[in-house]
Tab-separated table of C-alpha atoms in Angstrom:
chain	number	residue	atom	x	y	z
A	223	UNK	CA	71.595	-37.716	-38.987
A	224	UNK	CA	68.438	-36.155	-37.595
A	225	UNK	CA	67.383	-35.399	-34.082
A	226	UNK	CA	64.337	-37.524	-33.273
A	227	UNK	CA	63.166	-35.044	-30.653
A	228	UNK	CA	63.339	-31.996	-32.887
A	229	UNK	CA	62.920	-33.674	-36.282
A	230	UNK	CA	65.747	-31.589	-37.723
A	231	UNK	CA	69.230	-32.185	-39.040
A	232	UNK	CA	71.967	-32.561	-36.422
A	233	UNK	CA	75.018	-30.369	-37.014
A	234	UNK	CA	78.046	-32.174	-38.406
A	235	UNK	CA	80.105	-31.169	-35.384
A	236	UNK	CA	77.790	-33.266	-33.205
A	237	UNK	CA	77.920	-36.139	-35.705
A	238	UNK	CA	81.724	-35.975	-35.634
A	239	UNK	CA	81.784	-36.008	-31.848
A	240	UNK	CA	79.459	-39.010	-31.687
A	241	UNK	CA	81.136	-40.827	-34.579
A	242	UNK	CA	84.602	-40.634	-33.005
A	243	UNK	CA	83.614	-41.003	-29.360
A	244	UNK	CA	85.048	-44.506	-28.964
A	245	UNK	CA	88.394	-43.429	-30.491
A	246	UNK	CA	88.452	-40.352	-28.254
A	247	UNK	CA	87.738	-42.456	-25.170
A	248	UNK	CA	90.423	-44.978	-26.157
A	249	UNK	CA	92.932	-42.138	-26.539
A	250	UNK	CA	92.027	-40.777	-23.112
A	251	UNK	CA	92.479	-44.270	-21.660
A	252	UNK	CA	95.904	-44.457	-23.322
A	253	UNK	CA	96.928	-41.331	-21.418
A	254	UNK	CA	95.442	-42.474	-18.087
A	255	UNK	CA	98.901	-43.430	-16.734
A	256	UNK	CA	99.798	-39.733	-16.871
A	257	UNK	CA	96.642	-38.534	-15.152
A	258	UNK	CA	97.065	-41.270	-12.524
A	259	UNK	CA	100.724	-40.398	-11.857
A	260	UNK	CA	101.608	-37.050	-13.445
A	261	UNK	CA	104.958	-36.664	-11.708
A	262	UNK	CA	106.600	-39.861	-12.931
A	263	UNK	CA	104.793	-39.936	-16.302
A	264	UNK	CA	105.250	-36.292	-17.316
A	265	UNK	CA	108.051	-36.764	-19.856
A	266	UNK	CA	106.238	-39.766	-21.357
A	267	UNK	CA	103.111	-37.654	-21.777
A	268	UNK	CA	105.010	-34.691	-23.218
A	269	UNK	CA	106.876	-36.956	-25.640
A	270	UNK	CA	103.645	-38.598	-26.765
A	271	UNK	CA	101.954	-35.236	-27.275
A	272	UNK	CA	104.925	-33.931	-29.248
A	273	UNK	CA	105.119	-37.021	-31.416
A	274	UNK	CA	101.355	-37.212	-31.960
A	275	UNK	CA	100.895	-33.542	-32.812
A	276	UNK	CA	103.889	-33.561	-35.159
A	277	UNK	CA	102.606	-36.667	-36.963
A	278	UNK	CA	99.101	-35.223	-37.306
A	279	UNK	CA	100.406	-31.918	-38.630
A	280	UNK	CA	102.787	-33.664	-41.035
A	281	UNK	CA	99.843	-35.771	-42.226
A	282	UNK	CA	97.781	-32.813	-43.406
A	283	UNK	CA	96.997	-32.681	-47.081
A	284	UNK	CA	99.868	-30.898	-48.845
A	285	UNK	CA	99.315	-27.258	-49.648
A	286	UNK	CA	96.298	-27.196	-47.354
A	287	UNK	CA	95.693	-24.326	-45.006
A	288	UNK	CA	94.803	-25.312	-41.474
A	289	UNK	CA	93.437	-22.970	-38.847
A	290	UNK	CA	95.667	-24.618	-36.260
A	291	UNK	CA	98.985	-24.208	-38.117
A	292	UNK	CA	100.500	-21.544	-35.862
A	293	UNK	CA	99.051	-23.271	-32.801
A	294	UNK	CA	100.653	-26.645	-33.507
A	295	UNK	CA	103.976	-24.985	-34.320
A	296	UNK	CA	103.883	-23.210	-30.948
A	297	UNK	CA	102.846	-26.372	-29.101
A	298	UNK	CA	105.659	-28.414	-30.646
A	299	UNK	CA	108.153	-25.680	-29.728
A	300	UNK	CA	106.877	-25.697	-26.139
A	301	UNK	CA	107.014	-29.484	-25.973
A	302	UNK	CA	110.577	-29.492	-27.302
A	303	UNK	CA	111.586	-26.993	-24.592
A	304	UNK	CA	109.923	-29.038	-21.861
A	305	UNK	CA	111.538	-32.253	-23.055
A	306	UNK	CA	114.935	-30.582	-23.439
A	307	UNK	CA	114.757	-29.335	-19.846
A	308	UNK	CA	114.352	-32.987	-18.804
A	309	UNK	CA	117.106	-34.197	-21.117
A	310	UNK	CA	114.597	-36.132	-23.228
A	311	UNK	CA	113.431	-36.197	-26.821
A	312	UNK	CA	110.258	-37.603	-28.303
A	313	UNK	CA	110.263	-40.859	-30.236
A	314	UNK	CA	108.639	-39.974	-33.545
A	315	UNK	CA	105.880	-41.836	-35.357
A	316	UNK	CA	105.309	-41.804	-39.083
A	317	UNK	CA	102.628	-39.523	-40.490
A	318	UNK	CA	99.492	-41.054	-41.984
A	319	UNK	CA	97.594	-39.183	-44.554
A	320	UNK	CA	96.827	-37.009	-46.229
A	321	UNK	CA	94.383	-35.818	-43.578
A	322	UNK	CA	91.561	-33.398	-44.306
A	323	UNK	CA	92.422	-29.927	-42.900
A	324	UNK	CA	89.298	-29.779	-40.720
A	325	UNK	CA	90.270	-33.137	-39.201
A	326	UNK	CA	93.721	-31.769	-38.365
A	327	UNK	CA	92.162	-28.699	-36.749
A	328	UNK	CA	89.695	-30.834	-34.786
A	329	UNK	CA	92.520	-32.934	-33.372
A	330	UNK	CA	94.963	-30.092	-32.646
A	331	UNK	CA	92.464	-27.609	-31.222
A	332	UNK	CA	90.579	-30.332	-29.359
A	333	UNK	CA	93.792	-31.575	-27.807
A	334	UNK	CA	94.546	-28.014	-26.740
A	335	UNK	CA	91.197	-27.870	-24.927
A	336	UNK	CA	91.925	-31.205	-23.265
A	337	UNK	CA	95.336	-30.018	-22.146
A	338	UNK	CA	93.729	-26.953	-20.603
A	339	UNK	CA	91.431	-29.232	-18.572
A	340	UNK	CA	94.478	-31.222	-17.445
A	341	UNK	CA	96.338	-28.038	-16.505
A	342	UNK	CA	93.486	-26.908	-14.292
A	343	UNK	CA	93.180	-30.338	-12.709
A	344	UNK	CA	96.855	-31.171	-12.240
A	345	UNK	CA	98.635	-27.839	-11.864
A	346	UNK	CA	96.081	-25.664	-10.085
A	347	UNK	CA	97.865	-23.609	-7.466
A	348	UNK	CA	101.320	-24.138	-8.970
A	349	UNK	CA	103.423	-21.047	-9.663
A	350	UNK	CA	103.550	-20.394	-13.409
A	351	UNK	CA	107.281	-21.095	-13.632
A	352	UNK	CA	106.721	-24.596	-12.201
A	353	UNK	CA	104.174	-25.549	-14.879
A	354	UNK	CA	105.578	-27.053	-18.094
A	355	UNK	CA	105.478	-24.611	-21.021
A	356	UNK	CA	103.140	-26.924	-22.938
A	357	UNK	CA	100.476	-26.489	-20.276
A	358	UNK	CA	100.899	-22.711	-20.293
A	359	UNK	CA	99.959	-22.319	-23.970
A	360	UNK	CA	96.923	-20.088	-24.467
A	361	UNK	CA	93.530	-21.837	-24.636
A	362	UNK	CA	92.431	-19.937	-27.799
A	363	UNK	CA	88.656	-20.382	-27.515
A	364	UNK	CA	88.135	-18.063	-30.498
A	365	UNK	CA	89.925	-20.536	-32.791
A	366	UNK	CA	87.821	-23.410	-31.460
A	367	UNK	CA	84.702	-21.336	-32.077
A	368	UNK	CA	85.771	-20.567	-35.659
A	369	UNK	CA	86.544	-24.246	-36.182
A	370	UNK	CA	83.109	-25.253	-34.864
A	371	UNK	CA	81.492	-22.818	-37.304
A	372	UNK	CA	83.441	-24.422	-40.158
A	373	UNK	CA	82.383	-27.912	-39.049
A	374	UNK	CA	78.756	-26.874	-38.807
A	375	UNK	CA	78.874	-25.777	-42.456
A	376	UNK	CA	79.642	-29.368	-43.562
A	377	UNK	CA	76.550	-31.339	-44.594
A	378	UNK	CA	76.306	-34.486	-42.424
A	379	UNK	CA	76.552	-37.631	-44.514
A	380	UNK	CA	78.402	-35.879	-47.343
A	381	UNK	CA	81.585	-37.334	-48.797
A	382	UNK	CA	83.592	-34.589	-47.087
A	383	UNK	CA	81.924	-35.305	-43.748
A	384	UNK	CA	82.755	-38.996	-44.094
A	385	UNK	CA	86.379	-38.165	-44.947
A	386	UNK	CA	86.753	-35.852	-41.949
A	387	UNK	CA	85.287	-38.521	-39.676
A	388	UNK	CA	87.715	-41.184	-40.910
A	389	UNK	CA	90.661	-38.780	-40.744
A	390	UNK	CA	89.876	-37.845	-37.139
A	391	UNK	CA	89.891	-41.556	-36.294
A	392	UNK	CA	93.282	-41.819	-38.008
A	393	UNK	CA	94.544	-38.889	-35.932
A	394	UNK	CA	93.428	-40.494	-32.684
A	395	UNK	CA	95.292	-43.637	-33.772
A	396	UNK	CA	98.416	-41.511	-34.311
A	397	UNK	CA	98.180	-40.280	-30.709
A	398	UNK	CA	97.942	-43.913	-29.600
A	399	UNK	CA	101.006	-44.854	-31.652
A	400	UNK	CA	102.857	-41.853	-30.240
A	401	UNK	CA	102.103	-42.934	-26.675
A	402	UNK	CA	103.306	-46.472	-27.374
A	403	UNK	CA	106.516	-45.193	-28.988
A	404	UNK	CA	107.689	-43.270	-25.912
A	405	UNK	CA	110.142	-44.975	-23.573
A	406	UNK	CA	109.332	-43.087	-20.396
C-alpha cells in the first residue's frame, strides 16, 4: 500500500489499522451496552474481556514469545478478582488459532489502550478503591511503542503481513464470541 500524497510505502501498522477497521468497529459496537449502562453491564463486560483475552492468549502459536504475555496474565488475574468480588465467573470460549504473535500483541495491547480510554471516561473522579482492578492496570505505553516498532518492520503485502491481518480479525471475532457467551 502506498500513500498517494507522498508516493511512499505506508507502514504496515497503518495497513493493519485500516484493514481491520470494520472488525474493530463491530467489536466496539458489541460492547456498547456496557458503555451505555456501565453499572448494570459491568460484570458482563468484565466476563467478556476475561473470556476474550484468555481465548486470544490461548490461541497464540505454541512456543511463541509474545510481548504481551505478562500483561495478559496480569489482566486475567485482575478480571478474575473483579468477577469473584461480584460472585461471577466468565463463560469461556474456545481458542482459535494458532495466531501470529504480533496479532496477539496487537489485540492485547490495543485492548489495554481501549480500556484506559474507558477508565478515563467512566471512572474519572472515582476513588481508586471503587474502580475495578481491571481498569487500574497500568497503561504501559512503552510496550505499545515497542509493538508499533515491530509492526512497522513488517513489509506490507508480505505473507506475514497478510497472516497478521487475518489473525487480528480472528481475535476480534473471539471478543465478539466472548461477549455473546456471557450471561450478564
